[in-house]
Coordinates of C-alpha atoms in Angstrom, one line a residue:
M1280 CA 18.5 56.2 14.5
R1281 CA 15.8 53.4 15.0
Y1282 CA 14.8 52.2 18.6
L1283 CA 13.1 48.9 19.4
A1284 CA 11.3 47.6 22.3
V1285 CA 13.7 45.2 24.3
A1286 CA 13.3 44.1 28.1
L1287 CA 14.1 47.2 29.9
L1288 CA 14.1 47.0 33.8
L1289 CA 12.2 50.2 34.6
V1290 CA 12.9 50.3 38.3
P1291 CA 16.7 51.0 40.6
L1292 CA 18.1 48.2 42.2
T1293 CA 17.9 49.1 45.0
G1294 CA 19.2 47.1 48.0
A1295 CA 17.0 43.4 46.0
A1296 CA 18.9 39.3 47.2
W1297 CA 21.0 39.2 44.7
T1298 CA 23.0 36.0 44.6
D1299 CA 26.5 36.7 42.5
P1300 CA 25.4 34.0 39.6
F1301 CA 29.4 33.6 38.1
P1302 CA 31.7 33.7 40.9
V1303 CA 35.5 34.1 40.7
K1304 CA 36.9 30.9 41.6
P1305 CA 40.5 30.4 42.2
C1306 CA 43.1 29.5 40.6
N1307 CA 45.2 26.6 42.0
G1308 CA 44.2 27.7 45.0
V1309 CA 45.5 31.4 44.1
D1310 CA 42.8 34.6 44.0
I1311 CA 42.8 36.4 40.7
Q1312 CA 39.5 37.9 40.7
D1313 CA 40.5 41.9 40.1
V1314 CA 43.5 40.4 40.1
D1315 CA 46.6 43.2 38.6
M1316 CA 49.9 41.5 36.6
D1317 CA 52.6 43.0 38.7
T1318 CA 50.5 40.4 41.9
V1319 CA 49.8 38.0 38.9
Q1320 CA 53.6 38.5 38.5
G1321 CA 54.9 37.1 41.9
Y1322 CA 52.2 35.1 42.2
F1323 CA 54.2 33.5 38.9
E1324 CA 57.5 33.9 40.9
K1325 CA 56.7 32.4 43.6
G1326 CA 55.2 29.1 42.4
L1327 CA 52.6 29.6 43.4
L1328 CA 50.7 29.8 40.0
T1329 CA 51.9 29.5 36.2
A1330 CA 51.1 31.1 32.4
K1331 CA 49.2 28.0 32.2
Q1332 CA 47.1 27.5 35.3
L1333 CA 46.2 31.4 34.6
T1334 CA 45.1 31.2 30.9
Q1335 CA 43.3 28.0 31.4
C1336 CA 40.9 29.3 34.8
Y1337 CA 39.8 32.3 32.4
I1338 CA 39.4 30.3 29.7
D1339 CA 36.5 28.3 32.4
R1340 CA 35.6 31.3 32.7
I1341 CA 35.2 33.0 28.9
N1342 CA 32.7 29.0 29.0
L1343 CA 30.9 29.6 32.5
V1344 CA 30.4 33.5 31.5
N1345 CA 30.3 34.0 28.3
P1346 CA 27.2 32.5 26.8
H1347 CA 25.1 34.6 28.8
F1348 CA 27.8 38.1 28.3
R1349 CA 29.0 37.6 24.3
T1350 CA 32.0 39.2 25.5
V1351 CA 34.4 36.9 23.2
I1352 CA 33.9 36.6 20.3
Q1353 CA 36.4 33.9 20.3
I1354 CA 39.2 31.2 22.0
N1355 CA 42.7 30.8 20.6
P1356 CA 43.3 27.1 20.8
D1357 CA 46.7 28.0 21.1
A1358 CA 46.5 29.8 23.7
L1359 CA 47.0 26.5 26.5
E1360 CA 50.4 25.3 23.9
I1361 CA 51.3 29.6 24.2
A1362 CA 51.4 30.0 27.9
H1363 CA 53.3 26.7 28.2
D1364 CA 56.1 27.8 25.7
L1365 CA 56.6 31.3 27.8
D1366 CA 56.8 29.1 31.2
Q1367 CA 59.5 27.1 30.4
E1368 CA 61.4 30.4 29.0
R1369 CA 60.6 31.8 31.8
I1370 CA 61.7 28.9 33.8
Q1371 CA 65.5 29.1 31.1
N1372 CA 65.4 33.3 30.4
G1373 CA 63.5 34.8 33.2
P1374 CA 60.4 37.4 31.9
R1375 CA 60.6 38.9 29.5
G1376 CA 58.7 42.2 30.8
P1377 CA 55.2 42.7 32.6
L1378 CA 53.5 41.2 30.0
H1379 CA 55.1 38.1 30.5
G1380 CA 52.1 35.2 30.4
I1381 CA 49.8 37.6 31.1
P1382 CA 46.5 36.3 28.9
I1383 CA 45.1 39.5 26.7
L1384 CA 42.0 39.4 24.9
T1385 CA 42.1 41.9 20.8
K1386 CA 39.3 43.3 19.8
D1387 CA 38.2 40.9 16.9
N1388 CA 39.5 43.8 14.4
I1389 CA 42.6 43.7 15.5
A1390 CA 45.0 40.8 13.2
T1391 CA 46.2 38.8 13.9
A1392 CA 47.9 35.0 12.2
D1393 CA 46.9 32.5 14.3
K1394 CA 43.8 29.9 13.9
V1395 CA 41.1 32.6 15.2
P1396 CA 40.0 34.7 12.1
T1397 CA 39.7 38.4 12.0
S1398 CA 36.5 39.8 11.4
A1399 CA 35.7 43.1 12.7
G1400 CA 32.2 40.7 14.0
S1401 CA 31.3 40.1 10.4
L1402 CA 30.5 36.5 9.2
A1403 CA 31.7 37.9 5.5
L1404 CA 34.6 37.5 7.1
I1405 CA 35.0 34.4 8.7
N1406 CA 37.3 32.3 6.8
K1407 CA 39.7 35.0 5.2
T1408 CA 43.2 34.9 6.0
V1409 CA 44.9 38.3 7.7
P1410 CA 48.2 38.3 5.6
R1411 CA 50.0 38.8 9.2
D1412 CA 49.7 40.1 12.4
A1413 CA 48.5 43.9 13.5
H1414 CA 51.8 44.9 14.2
V1415 CA 49.9 45.4 17.8
A1416 CA 49.0 41.9 18.6
A1417 CA 53.2 41.1 17.3
L1418 CA 54.4 44.1 19.8
L1419 CA 51.9 42.1 22.3
R1420 CA 54.1 38.8 21.4
L1421 CA 57.1 40.0 21.2
S1422 CA 56.6 41.3 25.1
G1423 CA 55.5 37.3 26.5
A1424 CA 51.9 38.6 26.6
V1425 CA 49.0 35.7 25.6
L1426 CA 47.1 35.6 23.2
L1427 CA 43.5 34.7 24.3
G1428 CA 41.4 35.2 21.4
H1429 CA 39.4 37.9 20.1
A1430 CA 37.3 39.7 22.1
N1431 CA 33.6 40.8 20.7
L1432 CA 32.4 44.4 19.2
A1433 CA 29.4 46.3 17.4
E1434 CA 29.9 44.8 13.9
F1435 CA 32.6 46.6 12.0
A1436 CA 33.5 49.2 15.0
D1437 CA 29.9 51.3 14.6
Y1438 CA 29.8 51.9 11.0
I1439 CA 28.5 49.3 9.4
A1440 CA 25.5 50.6 9.8
Y1441 CA 23.5 53.4 12.3
D1442 CA 19.9 53.5 10.7
D1443 CA 19.9 49.5 11.1
Y1444 CA 22.0 49.1 14.4
S1445 CA 22.5 47.3 18.1
E1446 CA 25.1 48.3 20.3
G1447 CA 28.3 45.5 20.8
Y1448 CA 26.2 43.3 18.5
S1449 CA 28.0 41.3 15.3
D1450 CA 26.5 38.6 13.0
R1451 CA 29.3 36.5 14.6
G1452 CA 29.2 37.7 18.3
G1453 CA 25.8 37.9 18.9
Q1454 CA 25.4 41.0 21.7
T1455 CA 27.7 42.1 24.0
R1456 CA 25.9 42.5 27.5
N1457 CA 27.2 45.0 30.8
C1458 CA 28.0 42.4 33.2
F1459 CA 26.7 44.7 35.9
N1460 CA 23.1 44.6 34.4
A1461 CA 22.4 42.7 31.2
T1462 CA 19.5 45.6 30.6
Q1463 CA 22.2 48.1 30.2
Q1464 CA 24.4 49.3 27.4
T1465 CA 27.9 48.7 27.0
S1466 CA 28.7 51.8 24.8
G1467 CA 30.4 51.7 21.9
S1468 CA 32.2 49.8 20.0
S1469 CA 34.8 47.8 22.0
S1470 CA 32.4 46.1 24.4
G1471 CA 33.4 43.3 24.3
S1472 CA 37.5 44.1 25.1
A1473 CA 35.7 46.5 28.5
Q1474 CA 33.2 43.8 29.7
S1475 CA 35.8 41.3 29.4
V1476 CA 37.8 42.6 31.7
V1477 CA 35.5 43.9 34.6
G1478 CA 33.6 40.4 34.2
N1479 CA 37.2 38.8 35.2
L1480 CA 37.3 37.2 31.6
C1481 CA 40.9 37.8 30.9
M1482 CA 43.7 40.4 32.6
A1483 CA 43.2 43.1 30.6
A1484 CA 42.1 44.0 26.6
I1485 CA 43.3 46.0 23.6
G1486 CA 40.3 48.2 21.8
T1487 CA 40.0 50.5 19.1
E1488 CA 39.1 53.9 18.7
T1489 CA 37.2 56.7 15.8
D1490 CA 35.3 58.5 18.1
G1491 CA 34.8 57.3 21.8
S1492 CA 34.9 53.2 21.2
I1493 CA 37.9 53.0 23.6
L1494 CA 36.7 55.7 26.6
L1495 CA 32.4 54.8 26.5
P1496 CA 32.8 51.2 26.8
A1497 CA 35.5 51.4 29.6
M1498 CA 33.6 54.3 31.3
H1499 CA 30.2 51.9 30.8
A1500 CA 32.3 48.7 32.9
G1501 CA 34.2 51.1 35.4
I1502 CA 37.3 50.1 34.3
I1503 CA 40.5 52.2 33.0
G1504 CA 40.9 53.0 29.2
I1505 CA 43.6 55.1 27.1
K1506 CA 42.7 56.8 24.2
P1507 CA 46.3 57.0 22.8
T1508 CA 47.0 60.5 20.2
V1509 CA 46.6 58.7 16.8
G1510 CA 50.0 57.9 15.5
R1511 CA 50.9 57.1 19.8
V1512 CA 50.5 53.4 18.7
S1513 CA 49.9 51.7 14.4
R1514 CA 46.9 50.5 13.0
A1515 CA 48.8 48.6 10.4
G1516 CA 46.5 45.6 9.8
V1517 CA 43.1 46.8 12.1
V1518 CA 40.0 46.7 10.4
P1519 CA 39.6 50.9 9.6
G1520 CA 37.1 52.7 10.3
S1521 CA 39.6 56.2 9.6
L1522 CA 42.4 56.2 9.5
S1523 CA 42.4 60.2 10.0
Q1524 CA 41.0 59.3 13.4
D1525 CA 41.2 55.2 14.3
T1526 CA 43.9 54.2 17.2
V1527 CA 44.7 51.3 19.1
G1528 CA 44.9 51.7 23.1
P1529 CA 43.9 49.3 26.4
H1530 CA 41.4 48.5 29.0
A1531 CA 42.7 47.3 32.1
R1532 CA 41.7 47.3 35.8
T1533 CA 44.8 50.3 36.6
F1534 CA 46.8 51.9 34.8
R1535 CA 49.6 50.3 35.8
D1536 CA 48.4 48.0 33.9
A1537 CA 47.7 50.0 31.2
A1538 CA 49.8 51.7 30.9
Y1539 CA 53.1 49.0 30.4
I1540 CA 50.5 47.7 27.1
L1541 CA 50.7 51.0 26.0
D1542 CA 55.2 50.5 26.5
A1543 CA 54.3 47.4 24.4
I1544 CA 52.4 48.4 21.8
S1545 CA 53.8 51.9 21.1
G1546 CA 56.0 53.4 18.4
V1547 CA 57.2 53.9 14.9
D1548 CA 56.2 51.7 12.4
W1549 CA 57.3 51.7 9.0
R1550 CA 53.2 50.9 7.9
D1551 CA 51.9 53.1 9.3
N1552 CA 53.0 56.9 8.5
A1553 CA 50.5 58.3 11.6
T1554 CA 53.5 57.1 13.5
F1555 CA 56.0 59.2 12.8
N1556 CA 54.7 62.3 14.2
A1557 CA 55.9 61.4 17.0
V1558 CA 59.1 61.4 16.4
V1559 CA 58.7 64.8 14.5
S1560 CA 57.3 65.9 17.6
G1561 CA 60.1 65.0 19.6
T1562 CA 57.9 62.9 21.9
A1563 CA 58.9 59.5 20.9
V1564 CA 61.6 59.2 23.7
R1565 CA 58.2 58.6 25.3
A1566 CA 57.1 55.5 23.9
R1567 CA 57.9 53.4 25.9
N1568 CA 58.1 54.5 29.9
F1569 CA 54.6 55.2 30.5
S1570 CA 54.8 53.1 33.0
E1571 CA 56.9 54.9 35.3
A1572 CA 54.6 57.8 34.9
V1573 CA 52.0 55.7 37.5
T1574 CA 52.5 57.8 41.0
D1575 CA 49.8 57.9 43.5
R1576 CA 48.0 61.2 45.6
S1577 CA 50.3 62.6 46.1
A1578 CA 51.2 64.1 42.8
L1579 CA 47.6 65.8 42.8
K1580 CA 49.1 68.9 45.0
G1581 CA 49.8 71.9 42.7
A1582 CA 48.2 70.8 39.1
K1583 CA 46.1 72.3 37.7
F1584 CA 42.3 71.4 36.1
G1585 CA 40.6 73.3 33.7
I1586 CA 36.3 72.2 33.6
P1587 CA 34.9 73.0 30.7
W1588 CA 31.7 73.2 31.2
D1589 CA 29.6 74.4 28.1
V1590 CA 28.6 71.4 26.7
L1591 CA 30.2 69.1 28.7
W1592 CA 28.9 69.6 32.0
S1593 CA 25.9 71.0 31.4
S1594 CA 24.6 68.4 29.1
S1595 CA 23.5 65.1 31.0
A1596 CA 26.7 63.7 31.2
G1597 CA 26.0 65.9 34.2
S1598 CA 22.6 65.8 35.1
V1599 CA 21.5 65.1 38.8
T1600 CA 22.2 61.4 39.1
H1601 CA 25.7 61.9 38.7
R1602 CA 26.3 65.2 40.2
E1603 CA 26.7 65.5 43.4
A1604 CA 29.1 62.5 43.2
F1605 CA 31.3 64.7 40.9
L1606 CA 31.0 67.6 42.7
E1607 CA 32.3 65.2 46.2
V1608 CA 35.3 64.5 43.1
F1609 CA 36.2 67.8 42.8
R1610 CA 35.9 68.4 46.5
Q1611 CA 38.6 66.2 47.7
L1612 CA 41.0 66.7 44.5
E1613 CA 41.2 70.3 46.0
D1614 CA 41.5 69.1 49.6
A1615 CA 44.6 66.9 47.8
G1616 CA 45.9 70.0 46.4
A1617 CA 44.4 69.9 42.8
I1618 CA 43.7 73.7 41.7
L1619 CA 40.3 73.7 40.1
Y1620 CA 39.2 76.4 37.3
N1621 CA 36.2 76.8 36.3
N1622 CA 34.5 77.4 32.5
T1623 CA 37.5 77.0 30.9
N1624 CA 35.5 76.4 27.7
I1625 CA 36.0 75.0 24.4
P1626 CA 35.9 78.0 21.8
R1627 CA 32.8 77.5 19.2
I1628 CA 32.2 74.2 21.3
R1629 CA 28.4 74.7 19.9
E1630 CA 29.0 74.5 16.8
L1631 CA 31.3 70.5 17.0
Q1632 CA 29.4 68.7 19.4
Y1633 CA 25.3 67.2 20.4
P1634 CA 24.9 67.9 23.9
Y1635 CA 23.6 64.4 24.5
G1636 CA 25.5 62.1 22.9
W1637 CA 27.8 60.8 19.5
G1638 CA 28.1 63.1 17.2
D1639 CA 27.1 66.1 14.9
A1640 CA 26.3 70.0 17.0
I1641 CA 22.0 69.6 15.9
D1642 CA 22.5 73.3 13.5
T1643 CA 25.7 72.0 12.0
P1644 CA 25.7 72.2 7.9
E1645 CA 25.8 69.1 6.6
E1646 CA 28.7 69.6 4.3
L1647 CA 30.5 70.1 7.1
W1648 CA 28.9 66.7 9.1
A1649 CA 31.7 64.4 10.2
R1650 CA 30.2 61.2 8.4
T1651 CA 31.0 63.7 5.4
Y1652 CA 34.6 62.2 5.1
L1653 CA 34.5 59.4 8.2
H1654 CA 32.1 57.3 4.8
V1655 CA 35.1 58.5 2.0
D1656 CA 37.8 56.5 5.2
L1657 CA 35.7 54.2 5.8
Y1658 CA 35.6 53.8 2.3
N1659 CA 39.3 53.6 1.8
G1660 CA 40.1 52.3 4.6
I1661 CA 38.2 48.7 4.7
D1662 CA 38.6 49.1 0.6
G1663 CA 42.7 48.7 0.4
Y1664 CA 42.2 46.3 3.8
L1665 CA 39.8 43.7 1.7
R1666 CA 42.4 44.1 -1.2
N1667 CA 45.7 42.9 1.1
L1668 CA 43.8 39.9 1.8
K1669 CA 45.0 36.2 1.6
E1670 CA 42.5 33.3 -0.2
S1671 CA 39.1 35.9 -0.1
Q1672 CA 36.5 36.6 -2.3
I1673 CA 35.5 40.0 -1.5
R1674 CA 38.1 42.1 -2.5
S1675 CA 37.1 45.3 -2.2
F1676 CA 34.1 47.4 -0.3
Q1677 CA 31.6 46.8 -3.5
E1678 CA 32.0 43.1 -2.9
L1679 CA 31.7 43.7 0.9
L1680 CA 28.7 45.6 0.1
E1681 CA 27.3 43.5 -2.2
W1682 CA 27.6 40.3 0.3
E1683 CA 26.3 42.5 3.1
D1684 CA 23.3 43.1 0.8
E1685 CA 22.6 39.0 0.3
H1686 CA 23.0 37.6 3.6
N1687 CA 21.5 40.4 5.5
S1688 CA 17.4 39.0 3.7
S1689 CA 17.6 36.9 6.2
T1690 CA 18.8 36.1 9.8
G1691 CA 20.8 33.4 11.3
A1692 CA 23.3 35.5 14.1
L1693 CA 25.7 33.2 16.0
G1694 CA 23.9 34.4 19.4
G1695 CA 22.6 31.0 21.4
G1696 CA 19.4 32.5 20.7
E1697 CA 19.5 35.4 20.2
I1698 CA 18.6 35.4 16.2
W1699 CA 19.0 39.8 14.3
V1700 CA 21.4 40.6 11.7
S1701 CA 22.4 43.9 11.6
G1702 CA 21.4 46.4 8.5
A1703 CA 24.7 48.1 6.5
D1704 CA 22.7 51.6 6.2
N1705 CA 26.6 53.2 6.5
F1706 CA 28.1 50.9 4.4
V1707 CA 25.3 52.4 1.8
R1708 CA 26.4 55.9 1.8
A1709 CA 30.1 54.9 2.2
N1710 CA 29.8 53.5 -0.8
A1711 CA 27.8 55.9 -3.0
T1712 CA 31.1 58.1 -1.8
H1713 CA 33.3 55.4 -3.9
G1714 CA 36.4 56.5 -1.3
I1715 CA 36.4 60.5 -3.4
M1716 CA 38.2 62.4 -1.9
N1717 CA 37.2 66.3 -2.9
E1718 CA 37.3 69.7 -1.9
T1719 CA 34.1 68.9 0.5
Y1720 CA 36.3 66.2 1.9
Y1721 CA 39.0 67.8 2.8
L1722 CA 36.8 70.6 3.8
A1723 CA 34.7 69.1 6.8
K1724 CA 37.6 66.9 7.8
L1725 CA 40.1 70.2 7.7
W1726 CA 37.2 72.3 9.9
R1727 CA 36.6 69.5 12.1
H1728 CA 40.1 68.6 13.0
E1729 CA 41.4 72.2 13.4
L1730 CA 38.4 73.7 15.4
S1731 CA 38.7 70.4 17.8
R1732 CA 42.9 71.2 17.9
T1733 CA 42.8 74.4 19.3
G1734 CA 39.8 74.1 21.2
I1735 CA 40.8 72.0 23.4
D1736 CA 44.6 73.4 23.7
T1737 CA 42.9 77.6 24.1
A1738 CA 41.5 75.3 27.3
L1739 CA 44.1 74.4 28.5
T1740 CA 45.1 77.6 28.8
H1741 CA 43.5 80.1 31.4
I1742 CA 43.4 83.5 31.5
A1743 CA 42.7 85.2 34.5
A1744 CA 40.7 88.7 34.6
D1745 CA 44.2 90.1 35.0
G1746 CA 44.9 88.0 32.2
T1747 CA 47.8 86.2 33.4
L1748 CA 48.2 82.8 31.8
T1749 CA 48.3 79.1 33.4
L1750 CA 49.0 76.6 32.1
L1751 CA 46.4 73.7 32.8
D1752 CA 47.9 69.8 32.9
G1753 CA 44.5 68.8 31.6
L1754 CA 40.2 68.5 31.7
L1755 CA 38.3 67.0 33.5
V1756 CA 35.5 65.5 31.6
P1757 CA 32.0 63.9 33.1
M1758 CA 31.6 60.2 31.3
A1759 CA 28.3 59.7 31.5
G1760 CA 25.1 60.1 30.2
G1761 CA 21.2 60.2 31.0
G1762 CA 18.0 59.4 29.3
I1763 CA 18.5 58.1 26.5
F1764 CA 21.6 60.3 25.7
D1765 CA 25.1 59.2 26.4
S1766 CA 28.3 61.4 27.2
P1767 CA 29.4 64.3 24.9
S1768 CA 32.7 63.4 26.6
S1769 CA 34.8 61.9 23.5
G1770 CA 34.1 63.6 20.7
L1771 CA 36.6 66.2 20.4
P1772 CA 39.2 64.4 21.2
A1773 CA 38.7 61.9 18.9
A1774 CA 38.4 64.3 15.5
A1775 CA 42.0 66.6 17.1
H1776 CA 43.5 62.6 17.3
Y1777 CA 44.1 63.8 21.1
P1778 CA 44.6 62.0 23.3
A1779 CA 42.3 61.1 27.1
V1780 CA 41.8 58.9 29.9
T1781 CA 39.1 57.3 31.8
L1782 CA 38.6 56.7 34.7
P1783 CA 35.4 55.1 37.2
I1784 CA 34.7 57.2 40.5
G1785 CA 30.6 55.3 40.5
Q1786 CA 27.4 53.6 40.0
D1787 CA 24.1 54.8 39.6
P1788 CA 21.2 53.1 40.6
W1789 CA 20.9 50.2 37.5
Q1790 CA 24.7 49.6 38.5
L1791 CA 25.9 51.5 35.3
P1792 CA 29.9 52.2 36.4
F1793 CA 30.6 56.0 35.0
G1794 CA 33.0 57.7 35.2
L1795 CA 36.0 60.9 35.2
G1796 CA 37.6 61.8 32.0
I1797 CA 41.2 63.7 31.6
W1798 CA 41.1 65.1 28.0
G1799 CA 44.9 66.2 26.7
T1800 CA 47.0 67.9 24.2
A1801 CA 48.7 65.7 21.5
F1802 CA 51.5 63.1 22.9
D1803 CA 50.5 64.3 26.6
E1804 CA 49.6 60.6 27.2
D1805 CA 52.5 60.5 30.0
K1806 CA 50.8 63.9 31.9
L1807 CA 47.7 62.1 31.7
I1808 CA 48.8 58.7 32.7
R1809 CA 50.3 60.6 36.3
Y1810 CA 46.9 62.5 37.1
G1811 CA 45.0 59.7 35.9
S1812 CA 46.4 57.4 38.6
A1813 CA 46.7 59.9 41.3
I1814 CA 43.0 60.9 41.2
D1815 CA 42.0 56.9 40.9
D1816 CA 44.4 56.2 44.3
L1817 CA 42.5 58.8 46.0
I1818 CA 38.9 58.0 44.5
R1819 CA 39.3 54.4 44.4
W1820 CA 36.3 53.9 43.4
R1821 CA 35.8 49.8 41.6
G1822 CA 32.6 48.2 41.6
K1823 CA 32.0 44.5 41.7
P1824 CA 29.8 43.2 38.4
Q1825 CA 27.0 41.3 39.6
F1826 CA 25.5 40.0 36.2
Y1827 CA 21.9 40.8 36.7
N1828 CA 19.3 40.2 34.4
Y1829 CA 22.3 37.0 33.1
E1830 CA 19.4 35.7 31.7
T1831 CA 17.9 38.3 29.2
T1832 CA 18.3 37.6 25.1
E1833 CA 16.5 40.3 23.5
I1834 CA 17.4 42.5 20.7
P1835 CA 17.8 44.6 19.0
F1836 CA 19.6 46.5 22.1
D1837 CA 19.9 50.3 20.5
P1838 CA 18.4 52.7 23.0
R1839 CA 20.8 53.8 25.0
W1840 CA 20.8 53.6 28.8
P1841 CA 17.4 51.8 29.3
G1842 CA 15.4 51.5 31.9
F1843 CA 17.1 55.4 32.9
F1844 CA 15.0 58.0 31.8
D1845 CA 16.5 61.3 33.0
I1846 CA 15.7 64.8 31.3
P1847 CA 18.3 66.4 29.8
P1848 CA 19.0 69.8 31.9
S1849 CA 18.1 73.2 29.8
D1850 CA 20.8 74.0 27.6
A1851 CA 20.2 77.4 28.8

């Protein structure tokens, strides 16, 4: 990857006087800073607030904050009318459920058949018409949510380029920045979704993940992120990264809010065959009661968690900057009655995972690289998506690449002074495959999937010295990083198609949040929500973004964690 100069904060922020430039104003006289859905529904019920008023307050805040942080790519011009109609429906028929009247942002790769173009952050798709709502968007509308608009993202969900890109940047939306400190990372393609939630620009948001793009942005925003099992939520109508690994999930301030959303968007969809996996596995009946799994710290008594030390905790994610905070969480967990099993390591993890962030293990043979099959998936997924667009002059992956080649020769991003255009080197590599699923494709894909799946399942079974087997409730992983490195705690569940959650536990000297992740096996979302919410109730850490360095405009933004130069510990 090419690292380019940016304006760096080279010393920690420690006690310097600072006034929040964007305080959250009361909405119709009620406090909406970090408010949860149950509280808002109470406001609605008591007549203290309407969905239209709340939507207007979020629109006003987007207009105030977004010019600096670029977390929202476009507001839905019909949002106020939709909210008004939902207010009238509430008066006449009562609420549809917990999402009734709740303003939610959707990532700009999730199709909405309205006046907001779905472009995956690309100027190539800004005037193209989608055939219908994505299944997720349709279900959100059915639940009574107000689709507030589209969140910004790393263009084409980080898959347009490897060598010439800026994390969280899209040609259409500009550079998404971290609301805690604008010089620091947002990490992962759902940057706008996560930062909009923590910045109080919406109630909740929907992100997508191929590898890390729900979990890592949630980590750096200090919020809850849920990456569902592949097939739990339909991907129909989502601009694909990899149909074999893509999933859709919520970013929210609380586990209950995230569970409400997962309740609404889960289920079978005939346009996405992967959603039938839940039926085959016998877990379809659990598709709409995730909110019932939310609990408190009392659920930790007797809970059993594994700590996979090798690679995950021994890498930069477990560096000295964060280690004491993690050890304190472990102490609190044990005090609450949880049982921790150390060194429940994942077999052959050193063949699968780069220790210091996203990517293949250092010595992985090229024919087994993840990109060996992800390039093929990218070509076929986007090629199929483009062929279903209406009134589009770009109807194939090849034509999209030609458009990018022509337009990337000049600058002109819509970034309010941020003038830069991303490259398309990864598209070039994907186009070279012609989407051919040959022996090499299947070998790399199945090798990584099977080793990741069996590795996590094996680690979830602890074997004591006397041969006693203990089935664990989850694997605890660090959601943090150091230096130019980032957390390696997303690659294995992505390749295994397994679920994972992340919750915030602290903040580093540069004001950047970090968190704790939990991994489970297929369709274990209810268990992860149960124990994630219990740990969250125990720790109760929430950071308030101060919008440090909000006036910075420099891009590209390649280096991970600029200003945080930590030496990775030895792997010995």
